[in-house]
Structure formats: structure tokens, C-alpha cells
Coordinates of C-alpha atoms in Angstrom, one line a residue:
M575 CA 96.2 -118.0 -20.6
L576 CA 95.9 -114.7 -18.0
R577 CA 97.7 -115.2 -14.8
C578 CA 97.0 -112.9 -11.6
S579 CA 100.0 -111.3 -9.7
Y580 CA 99.0 -108.5 -6.8
S581 CA 99.8 -107.3 -3.6
V582 CA 96.8 -105.5 -2.8
P583 CA 93.3 -107.2 -3.6
G584 CA 91.7 -105.9 -7.1
L585 CA 94.8 -103.3 -7.3
S586 CA 97.3 -105.5 -9.1
D587 CA 98.2 -103.6 -13.2
E588 CA 99.1 -106.6 -13.8
F589 CA 98.1 -110.4 -14.9
S590 CA 101.4 -111.5 -15.4
P591 CA 105.0 -109.8 -16.8
N592 CA 103.7 -111.2 -20.2
C593 CA 100.0 -109.8 -19.6
P594 CA 98.7 -106.7 -20.3
S595 CA 97.0 -104.6 -18.0
T596 CA 94.0 -105.6 -16.4
L597 CA 92.7 -102.7 -14.4
S598 CA 93.5 -101.0 -17.9
S599 CA 89.9 -103.2 -17.9
W600 CA 87.2 -100.6 -17.6
I601 CA 84.8 -102.5 -14.9
C602 CA 85.4 -104.0 -11.6
C603 CA 82.9 -105.0 -9.5
A604 CA 84.2 -105.4 -5.5
S605 CA 82.3 -106.0 -2.1
Y606 CA 83.9 -105.6 1.4
N607 CA 83.6 -106.7 4.8
H608 CA 84.9 -105.4 8.4
C609 CA 87.2 -107.5 10.5
Q610 CA 87.8 -110.7 8.3
V611 CA 84.0 -111.1 7.0
V612 CA 84.1 -112.2 3.4
A613 CA 82.6 -110.3 0.8
S614 CA 81.4 -110.4 -2.4
A615 CA 82.7 -110.8 -5.8
G616 CA 84.5 -107.9 -7.9
S617 CA 85.0 -107.6 -11.1
L618 CA 87.5 -105.1 -14.2
L619 CA 87.3 -104.7 -17.2
Q620 CA 89.6 -102.8 -19.4
Q621 CA 89.2 -102.3 -23.1
D622 CA 92.6 -102.8 -25.5
E623 CA 94.7 -100.5 -27.1
Y624 CA 94.1 -99.8 -31.1
D625 CA 96.0 -98.2 -33.8
S626 CA 93.7 -95.0 -35.1
R627 CA 94.8 -95.5 -38.6
T628 CA 92.6 -99.3 -38.0
P629 CA 89.7 -99.4 -39.9
V630 CA 86.7 -99.3 -37.8
S631 CA 85.0 -102.7 -39.1
K632 CA 88.3 -104.4 -38.0
I633 CA 88.6 -102.4 -35.0
Y634 CA 84.7 -103.3 -33.4
S635 CA 85.2 -107.2 -34.7
S636 CA 88.5 -107.3 -32.7
F637 CA 87.8 -105.2 -30.0
K638 CA 88.3 -106.8 -26.3
F639 CA 87.6 -106.2 -22.7
R640 CA 88.9 -108.0 -19.4
L641 CA 86.3 -108.5 -16.1
V642 CA 88.3 -110.1 -13.1
S643 CA 85.4 -110.9 -10.3
Y644 CA 87.4 -111.2 -6.6
N645 CA 85.5 -112.0 -3.7
I646 CA 87.7 -110.2 -1.2
L647 CA 88.6 -110.7 2.4
A648 CA 88.9 -107.5 3.7
Q649 CA 91.2 -108.0 7.0
E650 CA 90.3 -104.9 9.5
V651 CA 89.1 -103.0 6.3
D652 CA 86.2 -100.5 7.4
E653 CA 84.3 -99.3 4.7
Y654 CA 83.8 -98.9 0.9
D655 CA 84.1 -95.1 1.2
T656 CA 87.3 -95.1 3.3
F657 CA 89.1 -97.9 1.4
Y658 CA 88.3 -99.7 -1.3
K659 CA 86.9 -96.6 -3.2
K660 CA 89.5 -94.0 -2.6
N661 CA 92.4 -96.5 -3.7
L662 CA 90.4 -97.2 -6.9
E663 CA 89.7 -93.6 -7.9
N664 CA 93.7 -93.2 -8.1
L665 CA 93.7 -96.3 -10.3
G666 CA 91.3 -94.3 -12.3
Y667 CA 88.3 -95.7 -11.4
A668 CA 84.7 -94.6 -10.6
S669 CA 82.4 -96.9 -8.9
I670 CA 78.5 -97.6 -7.9
Y671 CA 78.1 -99.5 -4.5
I672 CA 75.2 -101.2 -2.5
Q673 CA 75.8 -101.5 1.1
R674 CA 74.2 -104.5 3.3
S675 CA 71.4 -103.9 5.2
G676 CA 71.2 -104.7 9.4
K677 CA 74.7 -104.9 10.9
K678 CA 77.0 -105.9 7.9
R679 CA 78.9 -103.2 6.7
D680 CA 80.1 -105.1 3.4
G681 CA 78.2 -104.9 0.0
C682 CA 78.5 -105.3 -3.8
G683 CA 80.5 -103.0 -6.0
I684 CA 81.3 -101.8 -9.4
F685 CA 84.1 -99.8 -10.2
Y686 CA 84.8 -99.0 -14.3
K687 CA 87.4 -96.4 -15.9
Q688 CA 85.5 -93.7 -17.3
N689 CA 87.9 -93.6 -19.7
S690 CA 86.6 -96.5 -21.4
A691 CA 83.3 -96.6 -20.7
E692 CA 80.5 -94.2 -19.8
L693 CA 77.7 -95.4 -17.0
V694 CA 74.7 -94.7 -18.1
I695 CA 71.9 -96.6 -16.5
E696 CA 72.2 -98.3 -12.5
E697 CA 70.0 -100.9 -10.3
K698 CA 70.1 -101.7 -6.5
I699 CA 69.2 -105.2 -5.6
D700 CA 68.0 -106.0 -2.2
Y701 CA 66.7 -109.7 -1.8
N702 CA 65.1 -108.7 1.9
D703 CA 62.6 -107.3 -0.8
L704 CA 61.1 -110.9 -1.2
V705 CA 59.8 -110.5 2.2
D706 CA 56.8 -108.5 1.1
T707 CA 56.3 -111.4 -1.2
V708 CA 55.3 -113.7 1.3
E709 CA 51.5 -114.3 1.9
D710 CA 49.6 -113.9 5.1
G711 CA 49.4 -117.6 6.6
E712 CA 52.4 -118.6 5.0
T713 CA 54.9 -121.3 6.2
S714 CA 58.3 -122.7 5.3
S715 CA 60.3 -125.9 6.6
T716 CA 63.4 -126.7 4.9
E717 CA 62.2 -130.5 6.2
N718 CA 59.5 -130.0 3.2
D719 CA 62.3 -128.7 0.3
G720 CA 63.4 -132.1 0.3
V721 CA 66.9 -131.2 -0.9
L722 CA 69.9 -129.0 -0.2
V723 CA 72.7 -127.0 -2.0
S724 CA 75.8 -127.6 -0.7
G725 CA 78.0 -125.1 -0.3
N726 CA 80.8 -123.3 2.1
N727 CA 79.9 -124.9 5.0
E728 CA 82.5 -123.6 7.2
E729 CA 82.0 -122.4 11.0
P730 CA 81.3 -119.3 11.7
K731 CA 85.0 -117.0 12.5
A732 CA 85.1 -115.7 16.0
G733 CA 84.2 -111.8 16.3
S734 CA 82.1 -112.3 12.7
E735 CA 79.5 -110.9 12.0
L736 CA 78.5 -112.4 9.0
K737 CA 77.3 -115.9 9.6
D738 CA 75.0 -114.7 12.7
S739 CA 73.3 -118.2 14.2
Q740 CA 69.5 -118.5 12.9
T741 CA 68.2 -118.2 16.7
D742 CA 69.2 -114.8 16.6
R743 CA 66.6 -113.9 13.5
G744 CA 63.8 -115.6 14.8
D745 CA 61.7 -118.9 13.5
P746 CA 63.6 -120.1 10.5
N747 CA 60.3 -122.0 9.9
D748 CA 58.8 -118.3 9.2
P749 CA 59.3 -117.6 5.5
R750 CA 59.7 -113.3 6.1
V751 CA 62.1 -114.6 9.0
R752 CA 64.1 -117.0 6.4
L753 CA 64.0 -114.3 3.1
K754 CA 65.5 -111.7 5.2
R755 CA 69.4 -112.3 4.5
D756 CA 70.4 -108.8 4.2
C757 CA 72.1 -110.5 1.2
V758 CA 72.5 -107.9 -2.2
G759 CA 73.1 -107.1 -5.6
I760 CA 74.2 -104.3 -8.1
M761 CA 73.9 -104.0 -11.6
A762 CA 74.0 -101.6 -14.5
A763 CA 74.7 -100.4 -18.3
F764 CA 77.6 -99.3 -19.1
S765 CA 78.1 -97.6 -23.2
L766 CA 81.3 -98.8 -24.5
K767 CA 83.4 -95.3 -25.8
N768 CA 84.8 -97.1 -29.1
P769 CA 83.8 -97.3 -32.1
S770 CA 80.9 -100.1 -32.1
S771 CA 79.4 -97.8 -29.1
C772 CA 78.2 -101.2 -27.5
H773 CA 76.3 -101.0 -24.6
V774 CA 76.9 -103.8 -22.1
I775 CA 75.2 -104.6 -19.2
I776 CA 77.4 -105.7 -15.8
A777 CA 76.2 -107.2 -12.3
N778 CA 77.2 -108.3 -9.1
T779 CA 75.9 -110.1 -6.1
H780 CA 76.3 -112.2 -3.2
L781 CA 73.7 -114.9 -2.6
Y782 CA 73.3 -116.1 1.2
W783 CA 75.8 -118.5 2.5
D784 CA 73.7 -120.9 4.6
P785 CA 74.1 -124.9 2.5
E786 CA 71.2 -126.1 4.3
W787 CA 68.6 -122.9 3.2
A788 CA 68.2 -123.9 -1.0
D789 CA 64.7 -122.1 -0.9
V790 CA 66.4 -118.8 0.0
K791 CA 69.3 -119.2 -2.3
I792 CA 66.7 -120.6 -5.5
A793 CA 64.7 -117.3 -4.1
Q794 CA 67.5 -115.4 -4.1
A795 CA 68.3 -116.4 -7.7
K796 CA 64.7 -116.3 -9.1
Y797 CA 64.5 -112.6 -7.8
L798 CA 68.0 -111.8 -9.5
L799 CA 67.4 -113.4 -12.9
S800 CA 63.8 -111.1 -12.8
R801 CA 65.5 -107.7 -11.8
L802 CA 67.8 -108.6 -14.8
A803 CA 65.5 -109.6 -17.4
G804 CA 63.4 -106.2 -16.0
F805 CA 66.7 -104.1 -16.3
K806 CA 67.4 -105.4 -19.8
D807 CA 64.2 -104.6 -21.5
L808 CA 64.9 -100.7 -19.7
V809 CA 67.8 -100.6 -21.2
S810 CA 66.6 -102.3 -24.7
D811 CA 63.4 -99.3 -24.8
K812 CA 66.1 -96.7 -23.9
F813 CA 68.6 -97.0 -26.1
D814 CA 67.3 -99.4 -28.8
C815 CA 69.7 -102.0 -28.3
S816 CA 70.0 -105.8 -27.0
P817 CA 72.6 -105.8 -24.5
P818 CA 74.7 -108.3 -23.3
I819 CA 74.8 -109.2 -19.8
I820 CA 77.9 -110.3 -17.8
L821 CA 76.8 -111.3 -14.4
S822 CA 79.4 -112.8 -11.2
G823 CA 79.6 -112.8 -8.1
D824 CA 80.6 -115.3 -5.0
F825 CA 77.0 -117.6 -5.5
N826 CA 77.9 -120.2 -2.5
S827 CA 76.6 -122.9 -4.7
V828 CA 78.7 -125.9 -6.5
P829 CA 78.6 -126.8 -10.1
G830 CA 75.7 -129.0 -10.2
D831 CA 73.8 -127.6 -7.9
Q832 CA 70.3 -126.1 -7.5
V833 CA 71.4 -122.6 -7.9
H834 CA 73.9 -123.1 -10.5
Q835 CA 71.1 -125.2 -12.3
Y836 CA 68.6 -122.4 -11.9
L837 CA 70.8 -119.9 -13.4
V838 CA 72.3 -122.4 -16.3
S839 CA 69.2 -124.0 -17.6
G840 CA 66.2 -121.8 -15.5
T841 CA 65.2 -125.6 -13.5
N842 CA 65.9 -126.5 -10.2
L843 CA 64.8 -129.9 -7.9
M844 CA 62.1 -128.2 -6.0
G845 CA 59.2 -127.6 -8.4
P846 CA 58.3 -127.7 -11.9
E847 CA 58.9 -124.5 -13.9
T848 CA 56.3 -122.7 -16.2
A849 CA 57.2 -120.9 -19.3
D850 CA 56.8 -117.3 -17.5
D851 CA 59.5 -118.8 -14.7
L852 CA 62.0 -119.6 -16.9
P853 CA 65.0 -117.1 -16.4
M854 CA 67.1 -115.6 -19.3
P855 CA 70.2 -118.3 -21.0
L856 CA 72.9 -117.9 -19.5
S857 CA 76.6 -119.8 -19.0
S858 CA 79.7 -119.8 -17.0
V859 CA 82.9 -118.6 -18.5
Y860 CA 84.6 -121.4 -17.3
A861 CA 82.3 -123.8 -18.1
F862 CA 82.5 -122.2 -22.1
T863 CA 86.2 -122.2 -22.0
R864 CA 88.1 -124.5 -20.2
G865 CA 85.2 -126.6 -17.2
E866 CA 84.6 -125.0 -13.6
P867 CA 87.7 -124.9 -12.2
E868 CA 88.4 -127.2 -9.2
F869 CA 88.1 -124.4 -6.6
T870 CA 87.8 -120.5 -6.1
N871 CA 87.3 -121.1 -2.0
C872 CA 89.3 -122.6 -0.2
T873 CA 89.6 -123.3 3.5
P874 CA 90.6 -125.9 6.1
G875 CA 86.4 -126.7 6.3
F876 CA 85.4 -126.6 2.2
T877 CA 87.3 -126.5 -0.7
G878 CA 85.2 -125.9 -4.3
T879 CA 83.7 -123.8 -5.9
L880 CA 81.3 -120.9 -5.3
D881 CA 82.1 -118.0 -7.6
Y882 CA 80.9 -117.7 -10.9
I883 CA 81.5 -115.4 -14.1
F884 CA 77.7 -115.7 -16.5
F885 CA 77.5 -114.4 -19.3
S886 CA 74.4 -114.1 -22.1
P887 CA 75.7 -116.3 -24.9
S888 CA 73.4 -115.0 -27.8
G889 CA 75.1 -111.2 -27.2
D890 CA 77.3 -109.6 -29.0
I891 CA 80.5 -110.9 -26.8
K892 CA 82.0 -114.1 -25.9
P893 CA 84.8 -115.2 -23.7
V894 CA 88.3 -115.9 -25.4
S895 CA 90.7 -116.3 -22.8
Y896 CA 90.6 -116.5 -18.7
L897 CA 92.2 -116.4 -15.6
E898 CA 93.7 -119.2 -14.8
L899 CA 93.9 -120.7 -11.1
P900 CA 96.3 -122.5 -9.3
E901 CA 95.7 -126.8 -8.4
A902 CA 94.9 -127.8 -5.1
E903 CA 98.5 -128.7 -5.0
S904 CA 100.3 -125.4 -5.8
S905 CA 102.7 -124.5 -2.9
D906 CA 100.5 -121.3 -2.2
V907 CA 97.1 -122.6 -1.5
I908 CA 98.2 -125.8 0.2
G909 CA 97.0 -125.2 3.9
G910 CA 94.1 -123.3 2.7
L911 CA 93.5 -119.5 2.3
P912 CA 94.0 -116.6 3.0
N913 CA 97.7 -116.8 3.4
Y914 CA 100.4 -114.7 2.2
F915 CA 100.1 -115.2 -1.8
H916 CA 96.5 -114.8 -1.4
P917 CA 94.8 -112.1 0.7
S918 CA 91.1 -113.7 1.2
D919 CA 89.8 -117.4 0.8
H920 CA 88.5 -117.0 -2.4
L921 CA 90.8 -116.6 -5.4
P922 CA 90.1 -114.2 -7.8
I923 CA 88.7 -115.1 -11.3
G924 CA 88.8 -113.6 -14.6
A925 CA 88.3 -113.6 -18.6
E926 CA 88.8 -111.7 -21.2
F927 CA 85.6 -110.8 -24.0
A928 CA 85.6 -109.9 -27.7
V929 CA 83.0 -107.4 -28.8
E930 CA 81.7 -109.3 -32.4
A931 CA 81.1 -107.4 -35.0

């Protein structure tokens, strides 16, 4: 069981006094915002130490790394370049990052330890690209979608630029307006620096927040998995491998809703799927190990699970432990987040993965 203690989001070297360092892991995915706006998920990975006299076959079968995903509430933190990049570099992390378009100053990043993993390919995801797929004359209406997605229904905070009113962007029934939400993601392939020379794909994203815009979230989820599938083919062809995938982020979707259902099963309630539409199979780390947590987002207006770490269950990795989260009755979350104990309104989630021979 892993617990997290920290003073700065994502910068702690310890899960708990009884656990090895999590920042010794080799990858961190994170996003940041300016002035009390919610950022996207973050992840951290590290490989375990091993004795140089251990047989190679045993090292490979017992090799492990850790990943922590964190949706950071960055209060009065300006930019990736001026704070997070510099501070994580001081801890030995290199990074890649994509900033959101429009007026937004937050984005998604992946931080990794260069002595543990080599970055071999990266691609960025801009969900505004979906606008180009809209045909002339096409219209959209939430009334025709039939169902809604549950999510973070909290009102926009005063001074926050994250959740613009829909009227600020134009006619919400225009699909070009509807799909232009300035959401992003990032994915990268890494070669682990251990005797297995295993390649792994790490992706991090932040989907649109509005609980009533299910069609937009589904479109983003489909685009995400389509891009991931193409990226996996690229890595497979280039390095003659079949890399496992780990996908983390704030999906602004609760367990069992349309987006979550699509990610884990390739189906949704918005219409039939063809064989070509079905995405790669993914499993949630927490569902696989202990069941989804009661909540990852905790505010006075909404408490529920919005953040996930997904992995490809047919790959060469499997989760063997997870970061334990507080219960609703825990004193450190009563009254909602952020607070003295948790500097974000989201809790960090994490897992340890074993690389199988």
C-alpha cells in the first residue's frame, strides 16, 4: 500500500516513511494553471534498485516502476517554465509539455528521470483539431444527444479563466464552436534503462469539464484513443516492439458514465460502434487492484472520481500496488479541498507497475 506525503504538489521524495521514494520513479505527467485554476493530471515514475550480481532474467521479471498522477491546483503559479520545470529539474527530471491554446495558461506535461528512461518519440494532442472534421452545414444540439455525463458541476471560481461561459465562445449549437474547448494532451515513448530495454508509452490528458457536454467529451475520448493507437503503431514499427500503454489524466467523468465506459469497453450510449471505431482495450489501475476510489476530486459543490490511470492489460506490465487515498470521513479532507493538507482540489493517484518477462 502506498501513501503520499508532500509539501509541494508533485515534489515529494516520499510516499510515506515506510515506502521508497516515488520521485525516484522515472516519469511525471502534470499540468498547471494560473491563479487558482485547476490543471491537468501529473505522473511520476521510478525504477527500483537492483543488485548488479542478480541474474538478468530475474532482474527483468522483478523490475518495477512507479507512476503518480496529480491534477494540481496551482495558486498564483505563472508558468511551466518559471516554476515546475525548474523545480523538477533540480530533482533530476527532464520534461516535455504542451500549453493550452486560447487564453489558458495551463497544459499537460510529462516529467521523467533521464538516468532511468530515454525519451525516444513524443507527440502532442490538440483537441481543437476536431473542428477540422466538421462538415459544412452540420449542426449539433445537446437535446439530441439523449444523455448527459456526470462530472465536476462546480460553479466557476471568481477570477478563474478555466470555465468560460458558453456564450463567450459563440453559438453552442455550432459544432465548430462546440468542439473548440482548448483542451490538450501529450504522449511519449520511453526506453527503460534496465536490462529488459522495454519500451513503454505514457500519455497524459485533461478532457473538457462541462457535465452537460457529453458529446464533446466522447469526441475527445475517441480522438485520444485514435491518436494513441496510431502512436503505438509508429513506436512498434520503429523499434520492433509492442509497447504497453499507460494513460493518466483528469477525464472529468465519473465511473460508469459515457466517457469512462468508452475508455474501458469501447462502447457508449450515443450510438452504435463499428468494428473500426472500437478502441484498444484499457483497464483502470484502481478498478483492477481494489476498485475505483470513492473520490479524487473533493469540493463543497462536488465530490467524486474524475481522475484515472489506465493501462493496456495485454501488455508486458501490470499494476502491483497503488497509492491509497483518504476516505470521506478523513480529517484531512473534511470541508473540501484544497486545504492545508492537500494543495489541490484533486488528490494524487498512483501505482507501481511490474515489468513481466
